[in-house]
JSON list of C-alpha atoms in Angstrom, two decimals:
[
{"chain": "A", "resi": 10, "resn": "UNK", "atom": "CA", "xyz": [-89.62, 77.20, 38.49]},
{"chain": "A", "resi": 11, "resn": "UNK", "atom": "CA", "xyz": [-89.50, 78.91, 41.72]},
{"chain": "A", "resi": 12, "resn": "UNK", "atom": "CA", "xyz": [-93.00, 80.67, 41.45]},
{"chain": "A", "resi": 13, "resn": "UNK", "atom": "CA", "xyz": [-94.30, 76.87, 40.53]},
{"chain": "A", "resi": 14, "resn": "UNK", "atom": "CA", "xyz": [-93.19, 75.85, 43.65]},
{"chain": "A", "resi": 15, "resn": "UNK", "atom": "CA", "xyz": [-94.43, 78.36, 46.03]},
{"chain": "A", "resi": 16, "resn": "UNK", "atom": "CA", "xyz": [-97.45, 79.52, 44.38]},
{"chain": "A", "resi": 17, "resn": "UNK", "atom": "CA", "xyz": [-100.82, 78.54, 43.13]},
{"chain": "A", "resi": 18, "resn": "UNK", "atom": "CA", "xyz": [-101.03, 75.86, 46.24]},
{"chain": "A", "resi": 19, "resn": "UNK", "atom": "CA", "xyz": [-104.53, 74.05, 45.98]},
{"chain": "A", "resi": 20, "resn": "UNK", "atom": "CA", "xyz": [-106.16, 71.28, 48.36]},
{"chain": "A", "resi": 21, "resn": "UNK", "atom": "CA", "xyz": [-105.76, 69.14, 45.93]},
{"chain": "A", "resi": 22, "resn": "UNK", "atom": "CA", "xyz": [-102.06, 69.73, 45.22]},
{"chain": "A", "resi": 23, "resn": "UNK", "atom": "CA", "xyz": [-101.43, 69.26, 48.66]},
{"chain": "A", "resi": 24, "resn": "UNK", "atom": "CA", "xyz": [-102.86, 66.34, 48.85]},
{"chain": "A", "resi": 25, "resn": "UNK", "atom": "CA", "xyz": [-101.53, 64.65, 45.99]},
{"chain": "A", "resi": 26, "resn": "UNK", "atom": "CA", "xyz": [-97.92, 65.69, 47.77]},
{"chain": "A", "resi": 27, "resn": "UNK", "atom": "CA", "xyz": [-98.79, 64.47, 50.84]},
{"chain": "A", "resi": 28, "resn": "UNK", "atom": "CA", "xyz": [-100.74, 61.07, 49.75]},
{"chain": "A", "resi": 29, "resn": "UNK", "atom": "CA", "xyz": [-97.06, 60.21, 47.16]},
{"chain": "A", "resi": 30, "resn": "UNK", "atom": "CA", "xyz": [-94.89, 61.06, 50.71]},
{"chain": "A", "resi": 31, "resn": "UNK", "atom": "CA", "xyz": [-96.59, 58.67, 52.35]},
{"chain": "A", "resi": 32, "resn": "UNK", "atom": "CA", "xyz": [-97.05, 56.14, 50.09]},
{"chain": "A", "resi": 33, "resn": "UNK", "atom": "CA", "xyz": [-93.16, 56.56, 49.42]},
{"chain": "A", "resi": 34, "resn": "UNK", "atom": "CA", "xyz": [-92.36, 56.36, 53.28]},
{"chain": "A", "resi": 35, "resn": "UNK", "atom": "CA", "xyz": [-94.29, 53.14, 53.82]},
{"chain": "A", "resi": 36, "resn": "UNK", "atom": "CA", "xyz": [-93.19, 51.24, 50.49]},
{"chain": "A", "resi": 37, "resn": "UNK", "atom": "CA", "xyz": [-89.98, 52.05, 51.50]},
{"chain": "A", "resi": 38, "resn": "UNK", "atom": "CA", "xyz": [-90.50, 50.57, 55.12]},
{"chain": "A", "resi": 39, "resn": "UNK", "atom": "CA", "xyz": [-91.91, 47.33, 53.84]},
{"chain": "A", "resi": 40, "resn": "UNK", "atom": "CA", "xyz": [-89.57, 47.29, 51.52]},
{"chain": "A", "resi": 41, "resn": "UNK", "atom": "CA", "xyz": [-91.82, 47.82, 47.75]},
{"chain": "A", "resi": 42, "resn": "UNK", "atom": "CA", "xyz": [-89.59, 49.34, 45.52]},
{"chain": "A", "resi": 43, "resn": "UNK", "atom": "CA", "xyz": [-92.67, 49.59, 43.13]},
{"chain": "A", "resi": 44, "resn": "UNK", "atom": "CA", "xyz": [-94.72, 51.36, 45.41]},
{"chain": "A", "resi": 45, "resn": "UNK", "atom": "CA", "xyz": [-91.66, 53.76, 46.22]},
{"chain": "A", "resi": 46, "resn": "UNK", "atom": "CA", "xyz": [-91.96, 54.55, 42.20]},
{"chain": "A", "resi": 47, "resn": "UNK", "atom": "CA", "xyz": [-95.56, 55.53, 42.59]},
{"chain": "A", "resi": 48, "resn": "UNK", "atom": "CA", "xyz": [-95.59, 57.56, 45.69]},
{"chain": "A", "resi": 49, "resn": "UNK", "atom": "CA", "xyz": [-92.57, 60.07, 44.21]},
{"chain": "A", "resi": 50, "resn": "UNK", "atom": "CA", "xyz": [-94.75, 60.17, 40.97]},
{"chain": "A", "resi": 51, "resn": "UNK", "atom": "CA", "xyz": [-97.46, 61.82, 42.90]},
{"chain": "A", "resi": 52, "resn": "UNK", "atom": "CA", "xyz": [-95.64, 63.71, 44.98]},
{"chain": "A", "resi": 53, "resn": "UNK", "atom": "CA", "xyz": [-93.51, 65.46, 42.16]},
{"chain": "A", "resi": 54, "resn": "UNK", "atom": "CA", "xyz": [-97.51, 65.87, 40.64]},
{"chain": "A", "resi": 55, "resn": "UNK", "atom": "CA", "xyz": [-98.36, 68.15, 44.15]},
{"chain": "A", "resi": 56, "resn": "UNK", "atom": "CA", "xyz": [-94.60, 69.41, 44.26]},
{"chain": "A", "resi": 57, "resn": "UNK", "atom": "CA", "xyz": [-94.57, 71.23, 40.96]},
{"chain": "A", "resi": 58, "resn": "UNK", "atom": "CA", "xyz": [-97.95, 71.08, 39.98]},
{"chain": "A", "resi": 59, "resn": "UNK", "atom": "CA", "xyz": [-98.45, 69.13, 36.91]},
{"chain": "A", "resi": 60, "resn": "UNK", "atom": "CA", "xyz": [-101.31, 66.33, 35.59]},
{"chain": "A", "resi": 61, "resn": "UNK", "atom": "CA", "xyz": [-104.22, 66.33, 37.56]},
{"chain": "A", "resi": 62, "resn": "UNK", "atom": "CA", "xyz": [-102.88, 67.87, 40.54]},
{"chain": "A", "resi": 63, "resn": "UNK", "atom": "CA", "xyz": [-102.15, 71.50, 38.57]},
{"chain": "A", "resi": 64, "resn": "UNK", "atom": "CA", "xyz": [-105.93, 71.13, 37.68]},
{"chain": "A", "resi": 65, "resn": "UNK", "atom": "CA", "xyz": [-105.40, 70.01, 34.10]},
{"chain": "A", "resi": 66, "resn": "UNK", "atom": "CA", "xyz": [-107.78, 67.31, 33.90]},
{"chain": "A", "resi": 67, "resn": "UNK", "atom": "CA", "xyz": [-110.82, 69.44, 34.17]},
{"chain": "A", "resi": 68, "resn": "UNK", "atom": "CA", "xyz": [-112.24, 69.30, 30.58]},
{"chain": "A", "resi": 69, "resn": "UNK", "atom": "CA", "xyz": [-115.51, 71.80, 31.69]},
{"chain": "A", "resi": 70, "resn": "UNK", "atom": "CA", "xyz": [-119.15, 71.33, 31.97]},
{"chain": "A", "resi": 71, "resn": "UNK", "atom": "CA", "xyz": [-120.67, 67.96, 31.28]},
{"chain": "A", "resi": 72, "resn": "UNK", "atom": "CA", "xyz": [-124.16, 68.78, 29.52]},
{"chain": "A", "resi": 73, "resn": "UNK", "atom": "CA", "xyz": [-127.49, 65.94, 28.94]},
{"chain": "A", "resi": 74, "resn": "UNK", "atom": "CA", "xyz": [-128.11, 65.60, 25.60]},
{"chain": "A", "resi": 75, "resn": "UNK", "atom": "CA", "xyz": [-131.53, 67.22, 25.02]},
{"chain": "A", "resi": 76, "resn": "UNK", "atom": "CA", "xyz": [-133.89, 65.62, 22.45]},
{"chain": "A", "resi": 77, "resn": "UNK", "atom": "CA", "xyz": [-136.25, 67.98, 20.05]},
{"chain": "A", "resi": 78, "resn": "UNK", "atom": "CA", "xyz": [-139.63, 66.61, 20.57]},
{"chain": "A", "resi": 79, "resn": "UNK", "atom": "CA", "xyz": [-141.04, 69.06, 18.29]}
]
């Protein structure tokens, strides 16, 4: 647990951390609790690096389809 939380930082980690802090801080100031449920879900993403924010969405290299004119 510790090495997931110090290690392996990516742009996009941080910024899933630091988008869910925010959102958190200012749903909390206007007082959506709903919000405040949505910013600590992507902040825990960035935090320990898990769904899209550990880069597990990436499903490789979209290819055309190439038709045999033959």
């Amino acid at each position: 647990m510790k090495d997931r939380l110090l290690y392996g930082w990516t742009f996009q980690r941080g910024f899933y951390l630091l988008a869910g802090l925010i959102m958190g801080i200012v749903s909390i100031i206007n007082g959506e609790w709903i919000g405040v449920v949505i910013g600590i879900y992507f902040a825990s993403m960035g935090l320990f690096s898990f769904g899209c924010a550990g880069g597990h969405c990436h499903t490789g290299k979209y290819s055309e389809p190439t038709e045999d004119n033959s």
